[in-house]
Short mmCIF file of N, CA and C in Angstrom, two decimals:
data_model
loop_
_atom_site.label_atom_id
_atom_site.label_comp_id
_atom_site.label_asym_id
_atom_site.label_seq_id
_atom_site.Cartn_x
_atom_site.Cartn_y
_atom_site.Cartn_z
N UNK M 1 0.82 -1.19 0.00
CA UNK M 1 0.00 0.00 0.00
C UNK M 1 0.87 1.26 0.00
N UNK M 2 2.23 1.38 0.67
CA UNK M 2 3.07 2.24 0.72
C UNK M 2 3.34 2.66 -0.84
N UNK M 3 3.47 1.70 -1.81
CA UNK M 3 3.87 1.93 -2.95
C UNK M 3 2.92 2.60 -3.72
N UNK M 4 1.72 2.11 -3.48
CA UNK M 4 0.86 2.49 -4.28
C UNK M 4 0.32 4.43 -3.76
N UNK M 5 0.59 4.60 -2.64
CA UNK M 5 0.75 6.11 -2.12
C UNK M 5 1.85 6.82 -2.77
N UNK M 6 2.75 5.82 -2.15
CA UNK M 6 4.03 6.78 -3.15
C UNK M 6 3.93 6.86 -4.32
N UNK M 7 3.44 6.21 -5.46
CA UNK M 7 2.74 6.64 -6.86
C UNK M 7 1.95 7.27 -7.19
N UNK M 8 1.00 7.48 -5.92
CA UNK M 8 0.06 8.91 -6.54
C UNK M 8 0.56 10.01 -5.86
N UNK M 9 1.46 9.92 -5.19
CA UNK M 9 2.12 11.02 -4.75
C UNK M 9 3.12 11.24 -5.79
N UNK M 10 3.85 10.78 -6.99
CA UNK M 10 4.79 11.06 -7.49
C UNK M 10 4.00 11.61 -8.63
N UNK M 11 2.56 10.87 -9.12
CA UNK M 11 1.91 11.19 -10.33
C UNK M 11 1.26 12.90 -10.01
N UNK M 12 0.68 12.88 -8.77
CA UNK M 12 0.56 14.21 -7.92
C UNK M 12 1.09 15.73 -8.35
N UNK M 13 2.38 15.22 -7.89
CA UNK M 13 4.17 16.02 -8.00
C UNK M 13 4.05 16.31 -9.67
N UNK M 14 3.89 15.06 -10.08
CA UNK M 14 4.45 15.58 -11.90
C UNK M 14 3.18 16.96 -12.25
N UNK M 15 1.99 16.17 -12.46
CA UNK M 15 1.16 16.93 -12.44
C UNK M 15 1.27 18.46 -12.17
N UNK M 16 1.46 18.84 -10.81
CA UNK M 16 1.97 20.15 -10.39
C UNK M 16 2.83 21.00 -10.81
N UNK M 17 3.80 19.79 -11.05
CA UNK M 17 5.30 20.61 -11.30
C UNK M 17 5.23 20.80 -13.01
N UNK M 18 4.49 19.84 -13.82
CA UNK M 18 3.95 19.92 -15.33
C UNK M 18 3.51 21.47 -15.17
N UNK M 19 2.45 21.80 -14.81
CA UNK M 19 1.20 23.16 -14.84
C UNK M 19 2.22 24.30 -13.76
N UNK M 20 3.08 23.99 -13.42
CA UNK M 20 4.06 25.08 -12.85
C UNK M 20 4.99 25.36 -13.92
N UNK M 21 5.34 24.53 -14.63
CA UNK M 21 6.62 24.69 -16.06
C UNK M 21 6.13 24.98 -17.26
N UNK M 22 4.89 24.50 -17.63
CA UNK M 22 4.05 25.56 -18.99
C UNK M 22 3.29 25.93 -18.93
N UNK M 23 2.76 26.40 -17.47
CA UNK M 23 1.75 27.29 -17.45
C UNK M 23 1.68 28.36 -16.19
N UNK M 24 2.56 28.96 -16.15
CA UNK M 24 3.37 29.93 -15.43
C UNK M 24 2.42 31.44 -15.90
N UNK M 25 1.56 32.00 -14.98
CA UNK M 25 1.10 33.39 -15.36
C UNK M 25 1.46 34.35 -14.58
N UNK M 26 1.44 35.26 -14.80
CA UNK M 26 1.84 36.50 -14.13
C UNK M 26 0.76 37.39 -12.91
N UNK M 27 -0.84 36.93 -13.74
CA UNK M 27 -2.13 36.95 -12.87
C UNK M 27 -2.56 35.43 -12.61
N UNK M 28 -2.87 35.23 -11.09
CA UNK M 28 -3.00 33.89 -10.51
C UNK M 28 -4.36 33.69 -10.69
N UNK M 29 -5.15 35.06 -11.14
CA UNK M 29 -6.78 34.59 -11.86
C UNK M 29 -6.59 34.12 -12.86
N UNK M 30 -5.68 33.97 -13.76
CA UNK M 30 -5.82 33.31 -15.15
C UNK M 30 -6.32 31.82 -15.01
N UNK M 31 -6.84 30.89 -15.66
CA UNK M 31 -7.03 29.71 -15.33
C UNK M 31 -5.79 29.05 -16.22
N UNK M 32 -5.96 27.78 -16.05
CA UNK M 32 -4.45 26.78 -16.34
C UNK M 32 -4.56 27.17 -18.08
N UNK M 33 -5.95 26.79 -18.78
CA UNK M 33 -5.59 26.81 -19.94
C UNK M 33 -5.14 28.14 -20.75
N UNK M 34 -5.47 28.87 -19.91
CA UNK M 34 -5.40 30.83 -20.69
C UNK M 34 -3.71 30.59 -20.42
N UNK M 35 -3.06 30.21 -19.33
CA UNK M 35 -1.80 30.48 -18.92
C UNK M 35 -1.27 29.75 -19.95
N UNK M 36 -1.34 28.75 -20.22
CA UNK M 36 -0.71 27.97 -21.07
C UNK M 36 -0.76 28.37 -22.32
N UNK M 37 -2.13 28.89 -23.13
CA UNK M 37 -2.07 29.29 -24.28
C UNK M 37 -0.96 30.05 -24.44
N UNK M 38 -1.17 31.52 -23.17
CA UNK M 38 -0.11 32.78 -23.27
C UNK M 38 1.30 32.27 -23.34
N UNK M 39 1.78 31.03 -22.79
CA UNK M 39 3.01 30.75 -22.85
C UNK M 39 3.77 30.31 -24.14
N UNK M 40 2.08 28.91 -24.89
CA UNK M 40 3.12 29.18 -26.21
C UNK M 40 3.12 30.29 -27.36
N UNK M 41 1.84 30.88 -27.00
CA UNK M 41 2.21 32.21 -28.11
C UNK M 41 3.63 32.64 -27.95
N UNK M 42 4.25 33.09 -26.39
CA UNK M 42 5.29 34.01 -25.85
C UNK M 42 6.34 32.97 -26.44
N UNK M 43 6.34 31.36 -26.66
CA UNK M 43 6.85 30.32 -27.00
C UNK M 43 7.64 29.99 -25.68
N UNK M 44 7.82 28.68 -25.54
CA UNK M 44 8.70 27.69 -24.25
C UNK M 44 10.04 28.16 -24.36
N UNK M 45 10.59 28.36 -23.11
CA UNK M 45 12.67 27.93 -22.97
C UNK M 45 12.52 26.25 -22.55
N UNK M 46 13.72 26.50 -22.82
CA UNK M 46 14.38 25.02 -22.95
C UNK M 46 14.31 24.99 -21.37
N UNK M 47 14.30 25.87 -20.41
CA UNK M 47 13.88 25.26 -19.10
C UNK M 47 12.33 24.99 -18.46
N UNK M 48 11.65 24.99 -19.67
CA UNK M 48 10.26 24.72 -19.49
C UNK M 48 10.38 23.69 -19.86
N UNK M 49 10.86 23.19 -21.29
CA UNK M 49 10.52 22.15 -22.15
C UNK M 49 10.71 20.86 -21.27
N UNK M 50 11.84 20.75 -21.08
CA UNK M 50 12.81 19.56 -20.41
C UNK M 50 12.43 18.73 -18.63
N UNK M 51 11.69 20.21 -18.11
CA UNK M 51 10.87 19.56 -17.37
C UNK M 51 9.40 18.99 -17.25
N UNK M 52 9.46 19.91 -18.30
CA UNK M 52 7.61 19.77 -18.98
C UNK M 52 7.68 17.91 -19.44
N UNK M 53 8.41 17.89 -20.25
CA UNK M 53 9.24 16.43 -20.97
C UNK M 53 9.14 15.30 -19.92
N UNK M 54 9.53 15.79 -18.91
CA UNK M 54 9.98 14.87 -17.69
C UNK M 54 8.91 13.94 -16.64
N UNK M 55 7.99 15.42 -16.96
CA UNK M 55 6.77 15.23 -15.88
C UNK M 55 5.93 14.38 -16.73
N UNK M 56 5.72 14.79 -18.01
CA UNK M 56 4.77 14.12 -18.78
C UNK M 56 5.14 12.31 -18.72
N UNK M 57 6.43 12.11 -18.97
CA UNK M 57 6.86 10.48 -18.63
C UNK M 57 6.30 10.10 -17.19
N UNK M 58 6.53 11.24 -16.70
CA UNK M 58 6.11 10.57 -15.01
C UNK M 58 4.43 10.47 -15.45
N UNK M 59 3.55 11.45 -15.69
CA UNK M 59 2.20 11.32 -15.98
C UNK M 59 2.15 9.74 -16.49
N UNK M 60 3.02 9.82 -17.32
CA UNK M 60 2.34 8.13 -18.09
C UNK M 60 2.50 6.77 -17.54
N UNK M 61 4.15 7.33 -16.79
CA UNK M 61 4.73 5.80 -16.27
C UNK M 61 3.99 5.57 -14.80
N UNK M 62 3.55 6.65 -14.07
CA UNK M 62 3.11 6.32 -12.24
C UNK M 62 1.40 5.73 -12.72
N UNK M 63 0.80 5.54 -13.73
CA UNK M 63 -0.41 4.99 -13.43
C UNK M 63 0.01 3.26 -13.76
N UNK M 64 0.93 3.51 -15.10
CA UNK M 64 1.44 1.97 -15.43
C UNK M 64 1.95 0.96 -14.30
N UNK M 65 2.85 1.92 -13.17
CA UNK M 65 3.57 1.05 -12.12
C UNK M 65 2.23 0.77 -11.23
N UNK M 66 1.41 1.98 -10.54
CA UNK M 66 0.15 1.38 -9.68
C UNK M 66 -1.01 0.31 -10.46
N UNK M 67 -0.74 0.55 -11.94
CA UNK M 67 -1.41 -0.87 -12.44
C UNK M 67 -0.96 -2.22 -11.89
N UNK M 68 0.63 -2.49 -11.90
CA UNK M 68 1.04 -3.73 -11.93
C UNK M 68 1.01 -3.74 -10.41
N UNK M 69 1.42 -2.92 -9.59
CA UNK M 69 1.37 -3.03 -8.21
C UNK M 69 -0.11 -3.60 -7.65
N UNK M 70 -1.13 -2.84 -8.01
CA UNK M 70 -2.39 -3.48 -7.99
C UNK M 70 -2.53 -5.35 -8.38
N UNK M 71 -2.19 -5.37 -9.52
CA UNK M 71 -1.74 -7.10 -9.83
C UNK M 71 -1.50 -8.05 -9.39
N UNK M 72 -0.05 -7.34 -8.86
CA UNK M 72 1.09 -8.53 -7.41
C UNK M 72 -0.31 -8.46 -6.78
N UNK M 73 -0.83 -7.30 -6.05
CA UNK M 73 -1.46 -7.39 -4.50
C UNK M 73 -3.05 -8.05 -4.98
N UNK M 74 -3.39 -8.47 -5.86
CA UNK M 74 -4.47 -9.16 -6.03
C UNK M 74 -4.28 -10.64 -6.51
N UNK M 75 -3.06 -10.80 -7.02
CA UNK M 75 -2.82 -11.93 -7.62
C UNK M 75 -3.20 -13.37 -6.51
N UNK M 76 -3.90 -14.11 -7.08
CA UNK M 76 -4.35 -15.82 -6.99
C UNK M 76 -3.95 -16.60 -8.11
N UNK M 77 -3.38 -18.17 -7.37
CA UNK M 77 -3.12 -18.83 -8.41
C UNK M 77 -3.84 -20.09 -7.98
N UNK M 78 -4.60 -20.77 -8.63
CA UNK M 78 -5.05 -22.04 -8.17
C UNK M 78 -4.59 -23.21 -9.88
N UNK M 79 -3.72 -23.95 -8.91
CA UNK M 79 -3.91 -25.04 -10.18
C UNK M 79 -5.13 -25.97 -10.06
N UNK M 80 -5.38 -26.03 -11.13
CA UNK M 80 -6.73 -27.63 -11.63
C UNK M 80 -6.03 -28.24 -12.66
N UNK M 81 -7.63 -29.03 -12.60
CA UNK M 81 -6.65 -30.32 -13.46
C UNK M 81 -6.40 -30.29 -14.94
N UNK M 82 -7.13 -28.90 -15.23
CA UNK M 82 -6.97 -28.08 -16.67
C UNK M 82 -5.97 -27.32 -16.78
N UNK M 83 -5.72 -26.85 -15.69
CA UNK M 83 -4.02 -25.92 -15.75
C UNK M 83 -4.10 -24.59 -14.85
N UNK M 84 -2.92 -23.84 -14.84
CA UNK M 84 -2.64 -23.00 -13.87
C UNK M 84 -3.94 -21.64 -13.81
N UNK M 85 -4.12 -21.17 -12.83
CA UNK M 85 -5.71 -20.39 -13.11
C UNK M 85 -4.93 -19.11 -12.50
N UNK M 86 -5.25 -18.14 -12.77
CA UNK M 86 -4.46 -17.09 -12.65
C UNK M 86 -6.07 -15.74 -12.30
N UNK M 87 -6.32 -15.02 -11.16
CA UNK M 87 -7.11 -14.17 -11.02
C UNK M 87 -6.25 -13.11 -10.29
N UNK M 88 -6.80 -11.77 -10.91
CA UNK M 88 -6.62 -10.46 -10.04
C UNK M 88 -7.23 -9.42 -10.74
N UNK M 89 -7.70 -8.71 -9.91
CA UNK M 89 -8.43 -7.40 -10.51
C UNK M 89 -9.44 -7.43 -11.52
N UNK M 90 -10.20 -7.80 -11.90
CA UNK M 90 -11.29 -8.45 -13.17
C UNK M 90 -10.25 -9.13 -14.55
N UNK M 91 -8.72 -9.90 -13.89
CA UNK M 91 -8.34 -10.47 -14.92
C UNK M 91 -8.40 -12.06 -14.59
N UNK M 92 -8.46 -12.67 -14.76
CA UNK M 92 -9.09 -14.19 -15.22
C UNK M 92 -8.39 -14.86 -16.30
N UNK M 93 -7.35 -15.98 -16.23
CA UNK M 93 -6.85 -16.48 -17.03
C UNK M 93 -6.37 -17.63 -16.33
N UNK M 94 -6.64 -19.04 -17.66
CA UNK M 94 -5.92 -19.95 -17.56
C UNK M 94 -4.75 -20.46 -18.41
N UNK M 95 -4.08 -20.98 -18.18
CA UNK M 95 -2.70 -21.52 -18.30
C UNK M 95 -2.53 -22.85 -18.79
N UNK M 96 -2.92 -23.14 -19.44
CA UNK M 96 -2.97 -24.84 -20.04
C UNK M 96 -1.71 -25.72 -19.26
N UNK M 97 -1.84 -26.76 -18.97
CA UNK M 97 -0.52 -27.52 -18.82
C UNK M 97 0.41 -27.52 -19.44
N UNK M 98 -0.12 -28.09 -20.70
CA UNK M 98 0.66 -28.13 -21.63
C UNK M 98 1.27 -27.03 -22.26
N UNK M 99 1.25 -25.57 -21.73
CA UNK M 99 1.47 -24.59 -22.21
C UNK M 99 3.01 -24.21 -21.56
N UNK M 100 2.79 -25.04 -20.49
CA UNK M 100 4.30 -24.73 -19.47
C UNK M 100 5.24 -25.21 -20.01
N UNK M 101 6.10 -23.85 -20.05
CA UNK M 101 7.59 -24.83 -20.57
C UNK M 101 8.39 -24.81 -19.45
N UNK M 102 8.84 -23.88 -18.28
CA UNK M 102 9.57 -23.92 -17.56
C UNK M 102 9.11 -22.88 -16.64
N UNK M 103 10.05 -23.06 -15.26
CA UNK M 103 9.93 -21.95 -14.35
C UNK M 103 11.35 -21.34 -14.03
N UNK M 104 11.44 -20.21 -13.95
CA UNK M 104 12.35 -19.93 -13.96
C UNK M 104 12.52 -18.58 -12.67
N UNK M 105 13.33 -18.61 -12.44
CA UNK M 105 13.70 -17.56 -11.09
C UNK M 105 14.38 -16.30 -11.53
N UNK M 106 13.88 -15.00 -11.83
CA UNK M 106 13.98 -14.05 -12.34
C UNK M 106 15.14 -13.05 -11.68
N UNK M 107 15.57 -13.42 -10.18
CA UNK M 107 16.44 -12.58 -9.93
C UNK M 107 16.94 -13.45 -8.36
N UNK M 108 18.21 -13.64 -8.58
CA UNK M 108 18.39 -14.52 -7.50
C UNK M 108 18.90 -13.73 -5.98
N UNK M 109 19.73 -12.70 -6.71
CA UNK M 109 19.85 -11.52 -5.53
C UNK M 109 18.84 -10.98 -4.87
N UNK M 110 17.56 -10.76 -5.16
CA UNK M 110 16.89 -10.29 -4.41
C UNK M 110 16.15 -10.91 -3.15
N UNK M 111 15.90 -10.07 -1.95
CA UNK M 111 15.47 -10.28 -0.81
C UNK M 111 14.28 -11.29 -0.85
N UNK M 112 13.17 -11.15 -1.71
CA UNK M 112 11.93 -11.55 -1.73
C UNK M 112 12.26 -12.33 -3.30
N UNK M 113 11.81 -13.83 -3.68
CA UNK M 113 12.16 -14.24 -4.77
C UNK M 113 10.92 -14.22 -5.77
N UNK M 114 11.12 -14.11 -6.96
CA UNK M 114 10.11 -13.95 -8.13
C UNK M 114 10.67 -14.86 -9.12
N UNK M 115 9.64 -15.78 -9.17
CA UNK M 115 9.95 -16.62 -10.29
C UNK M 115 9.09 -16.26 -11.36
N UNK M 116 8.90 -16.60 -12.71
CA UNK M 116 7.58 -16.43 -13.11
C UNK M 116 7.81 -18.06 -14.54
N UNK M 117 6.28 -18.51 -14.59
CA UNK M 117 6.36 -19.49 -15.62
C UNK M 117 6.08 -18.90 -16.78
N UNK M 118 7.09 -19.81 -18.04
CA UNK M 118 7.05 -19.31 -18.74
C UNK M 118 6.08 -20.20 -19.79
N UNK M 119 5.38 -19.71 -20.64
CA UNK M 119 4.58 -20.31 -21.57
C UNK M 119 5.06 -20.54 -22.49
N UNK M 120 4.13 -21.28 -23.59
CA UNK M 120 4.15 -21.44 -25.14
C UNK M 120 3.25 -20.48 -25.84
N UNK M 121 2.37 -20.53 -25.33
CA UNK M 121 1.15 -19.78 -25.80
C UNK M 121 1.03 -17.39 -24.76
N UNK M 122 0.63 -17.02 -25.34
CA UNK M 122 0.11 -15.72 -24.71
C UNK M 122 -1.01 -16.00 -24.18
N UNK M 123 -1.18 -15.89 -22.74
CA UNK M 123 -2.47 -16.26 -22.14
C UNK M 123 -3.53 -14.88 -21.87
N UNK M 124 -2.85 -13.95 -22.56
CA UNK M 124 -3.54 -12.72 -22.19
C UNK M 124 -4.61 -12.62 -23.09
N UNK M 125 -4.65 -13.31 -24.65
CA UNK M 125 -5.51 -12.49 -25.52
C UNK M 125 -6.66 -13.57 -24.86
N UNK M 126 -7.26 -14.42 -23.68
CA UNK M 126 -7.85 -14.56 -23.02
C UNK M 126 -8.48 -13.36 -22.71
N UNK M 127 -8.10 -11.95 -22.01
CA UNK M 127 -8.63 -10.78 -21.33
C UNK M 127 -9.40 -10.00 -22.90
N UNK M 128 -10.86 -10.04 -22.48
CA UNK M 128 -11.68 -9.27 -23.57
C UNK M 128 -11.43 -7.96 -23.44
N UNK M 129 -11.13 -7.47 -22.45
CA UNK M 129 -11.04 -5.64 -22.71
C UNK M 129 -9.61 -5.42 -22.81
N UNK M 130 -9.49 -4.79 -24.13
CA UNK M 130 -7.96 -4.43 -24.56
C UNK M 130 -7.15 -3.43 -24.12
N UNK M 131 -7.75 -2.77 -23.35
CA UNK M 131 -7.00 -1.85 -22.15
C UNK M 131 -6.44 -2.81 -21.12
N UNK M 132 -7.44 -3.31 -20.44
CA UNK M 132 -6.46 -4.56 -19.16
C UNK M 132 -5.44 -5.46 -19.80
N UNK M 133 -5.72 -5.78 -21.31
CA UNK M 133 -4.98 -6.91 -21.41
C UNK M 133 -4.20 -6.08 -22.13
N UNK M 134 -3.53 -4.53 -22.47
CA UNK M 134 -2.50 -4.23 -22.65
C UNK M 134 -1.58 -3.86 -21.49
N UNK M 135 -2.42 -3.64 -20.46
CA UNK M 135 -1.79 -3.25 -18.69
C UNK M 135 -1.35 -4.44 -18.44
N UNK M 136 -1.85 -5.30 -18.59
CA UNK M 136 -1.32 -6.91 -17.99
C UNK M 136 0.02 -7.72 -19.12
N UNK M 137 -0.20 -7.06 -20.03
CA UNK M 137 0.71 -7.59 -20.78
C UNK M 137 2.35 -6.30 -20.33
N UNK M 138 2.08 -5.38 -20.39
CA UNK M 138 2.58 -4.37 -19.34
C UNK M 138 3.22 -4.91 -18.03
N UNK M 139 2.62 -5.07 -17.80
CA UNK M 139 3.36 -5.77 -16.20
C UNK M 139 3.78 -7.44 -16.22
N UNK M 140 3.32 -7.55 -17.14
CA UNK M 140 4.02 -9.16 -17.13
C UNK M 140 4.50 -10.08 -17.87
N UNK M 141 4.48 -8.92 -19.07
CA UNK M 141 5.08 -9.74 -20.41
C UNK M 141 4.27 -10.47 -21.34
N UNK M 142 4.50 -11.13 -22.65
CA UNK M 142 3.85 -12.36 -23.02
C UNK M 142 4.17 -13.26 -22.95
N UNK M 143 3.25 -14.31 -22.79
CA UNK M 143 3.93 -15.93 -22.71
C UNK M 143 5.06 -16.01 -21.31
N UNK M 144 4.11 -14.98 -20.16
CA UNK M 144 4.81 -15.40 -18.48
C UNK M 144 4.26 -14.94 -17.91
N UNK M 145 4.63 -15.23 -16.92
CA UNK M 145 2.99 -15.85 -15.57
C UNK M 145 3.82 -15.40 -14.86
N UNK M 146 4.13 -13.99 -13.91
CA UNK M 146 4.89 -14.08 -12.72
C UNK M 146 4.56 -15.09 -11.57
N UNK M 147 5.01 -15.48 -10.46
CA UNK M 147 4.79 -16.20 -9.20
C UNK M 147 5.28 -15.00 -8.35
N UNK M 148 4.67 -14.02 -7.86
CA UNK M 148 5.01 -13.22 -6.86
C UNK M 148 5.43 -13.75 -5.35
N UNK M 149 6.74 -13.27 -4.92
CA UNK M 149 6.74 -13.62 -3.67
C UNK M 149 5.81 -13.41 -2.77
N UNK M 150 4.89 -12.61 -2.48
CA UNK M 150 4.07 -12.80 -0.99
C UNK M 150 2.74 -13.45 -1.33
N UNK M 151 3.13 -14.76 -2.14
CA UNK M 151 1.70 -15.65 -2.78
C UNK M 151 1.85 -16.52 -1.33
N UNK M 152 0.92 -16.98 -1.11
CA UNK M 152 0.93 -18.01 0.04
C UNK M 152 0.51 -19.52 -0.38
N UNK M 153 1.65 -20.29 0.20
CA UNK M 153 2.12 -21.07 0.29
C UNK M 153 3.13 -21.41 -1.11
N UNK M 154 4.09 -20.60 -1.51
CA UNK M 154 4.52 -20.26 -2.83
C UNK M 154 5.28 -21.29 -3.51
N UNK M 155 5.82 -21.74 -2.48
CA UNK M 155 6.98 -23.61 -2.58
C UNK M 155 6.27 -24.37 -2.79
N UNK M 156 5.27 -24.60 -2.08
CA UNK M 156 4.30 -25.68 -2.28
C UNK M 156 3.25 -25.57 -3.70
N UNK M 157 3.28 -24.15 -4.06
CA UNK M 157 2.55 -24.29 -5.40
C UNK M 157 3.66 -24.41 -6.56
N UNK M 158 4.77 -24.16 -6.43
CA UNK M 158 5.61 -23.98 -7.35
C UNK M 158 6.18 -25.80 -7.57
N UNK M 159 5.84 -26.44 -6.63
CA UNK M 159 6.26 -27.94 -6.60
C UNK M 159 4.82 -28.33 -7.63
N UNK M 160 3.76 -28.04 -7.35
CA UNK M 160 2.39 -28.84 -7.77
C UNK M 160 2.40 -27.99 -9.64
N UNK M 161 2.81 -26.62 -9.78
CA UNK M 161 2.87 -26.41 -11.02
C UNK M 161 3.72 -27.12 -11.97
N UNK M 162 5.04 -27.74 -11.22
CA UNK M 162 6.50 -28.11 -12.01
C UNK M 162 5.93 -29.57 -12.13
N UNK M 163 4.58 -30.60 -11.30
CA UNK M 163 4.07 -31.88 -11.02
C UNK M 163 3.59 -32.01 -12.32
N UNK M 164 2.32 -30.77 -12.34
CA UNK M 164 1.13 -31.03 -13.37
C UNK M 164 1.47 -31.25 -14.87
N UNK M 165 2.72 -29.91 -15.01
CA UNK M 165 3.68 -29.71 -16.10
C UNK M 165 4.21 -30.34 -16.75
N UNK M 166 4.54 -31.61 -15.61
CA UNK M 166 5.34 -32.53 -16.15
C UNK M 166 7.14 -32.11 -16.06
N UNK M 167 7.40 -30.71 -15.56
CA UNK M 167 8.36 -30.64 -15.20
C UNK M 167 9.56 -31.31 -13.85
N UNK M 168 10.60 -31.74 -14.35
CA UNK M 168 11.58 -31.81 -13.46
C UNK M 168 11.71 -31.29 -12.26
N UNK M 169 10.87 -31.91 -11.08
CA UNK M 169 11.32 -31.41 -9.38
C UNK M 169 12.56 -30.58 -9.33
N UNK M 170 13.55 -32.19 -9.88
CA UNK M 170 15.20 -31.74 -9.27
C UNK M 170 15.71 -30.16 -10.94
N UNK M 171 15.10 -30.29 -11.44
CA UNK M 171 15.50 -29.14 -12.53
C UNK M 171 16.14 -27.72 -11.83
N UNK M 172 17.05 -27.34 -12.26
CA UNK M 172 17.56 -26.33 -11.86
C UNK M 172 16.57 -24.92 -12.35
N UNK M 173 16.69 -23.86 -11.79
CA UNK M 173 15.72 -22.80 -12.01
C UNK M 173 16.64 -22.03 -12.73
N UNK M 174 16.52 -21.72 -14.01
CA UNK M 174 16.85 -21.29 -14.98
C UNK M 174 17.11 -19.57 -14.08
N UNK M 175 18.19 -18.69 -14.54
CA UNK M 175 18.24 -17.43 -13.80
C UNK M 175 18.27 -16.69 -15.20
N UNK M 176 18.08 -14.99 -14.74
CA UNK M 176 17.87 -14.27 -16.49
C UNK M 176 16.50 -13.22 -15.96
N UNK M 177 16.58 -12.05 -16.19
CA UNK M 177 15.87 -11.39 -16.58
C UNK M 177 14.62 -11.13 -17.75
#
């Protein structure tokens, strides 16, 4: 939840600091859009532009990160006997067995571990609304299934996914970004 504060606090900040860098008036009755017009008639400095530039990435990238953050913190995985079932946030997807090729452990240095399986198939064009299933493909790639660390009981599902799969217990966990 901390994260997801600190992202609308950063999307917040851009915002502000955006409508402080191209739309700067001299009367504080002007409204945002009169200020802004007057600025590009008067035309931008390069110390408008560059932060203007800056904030706007932040505008785009702080809703993308509280998308995927939302994700991890909703994410469920239940295997059946059809394959890996994947729910969070009105996304809904299954995972065929046969779709698994491997699991692999995405970063071995880190504190909290993230593996994610990797597919054959894209399990996203499953998601009918093409906004979520470009956010989800966004946060998780195609053809991979993160396994977030704070899933519960995460060993024990990661043994029953590598079972169903048909994958190798003793298999080494492939490392790689």
């Amino acid at each position: 939840m901390a994260l997801l504060i600190g992202a609308l606090l950063i999307w917040v900040f851009a915002l502000w600091t955006l409508r402080i860098s191209i739309a700067t008036s001299s009367d504080p009755s002007t409204g945002l859009f009169q200020a802004l017009r007057e600025n590009l008639d008067r035309g931008l400095s390069l110390g408008q532009i560059i932060p203007a530039l800056l904030m706007v990435v932040l505008l785009v990238a702080t809703p993308l990160v509280a998308w995927s953050i939302l994700e991890e913190l909703g994410a469920q995985y239940t295997p059946t006997d059809v394959g890996l079932r994947f729910t969070s946030f009105g996304i809904a997807l299954t995972c065929p067995w046969s779709s698994v090729v491997g699991i692999r452990r995405c970063n071995d240095d880190a504190d909290d571990p993230l593996d994610e399986v990797t597919l054959r198939d894209d399990p996203s064009i499953q998601i009918r609304n093409p906004l979520v299933r470009w956010l989800h493909r966004q946060a998780c790639g195609a053809g991979r299934l993160p396994i977030y660390s704070g899933v519960e009981n995460r060993d024990d599902l990661l043994r029953e996914i590598r079972a169903h799969a048909g994958l190798n217990d003793a298999q080494p966990a492939l490392s790689g970004a």
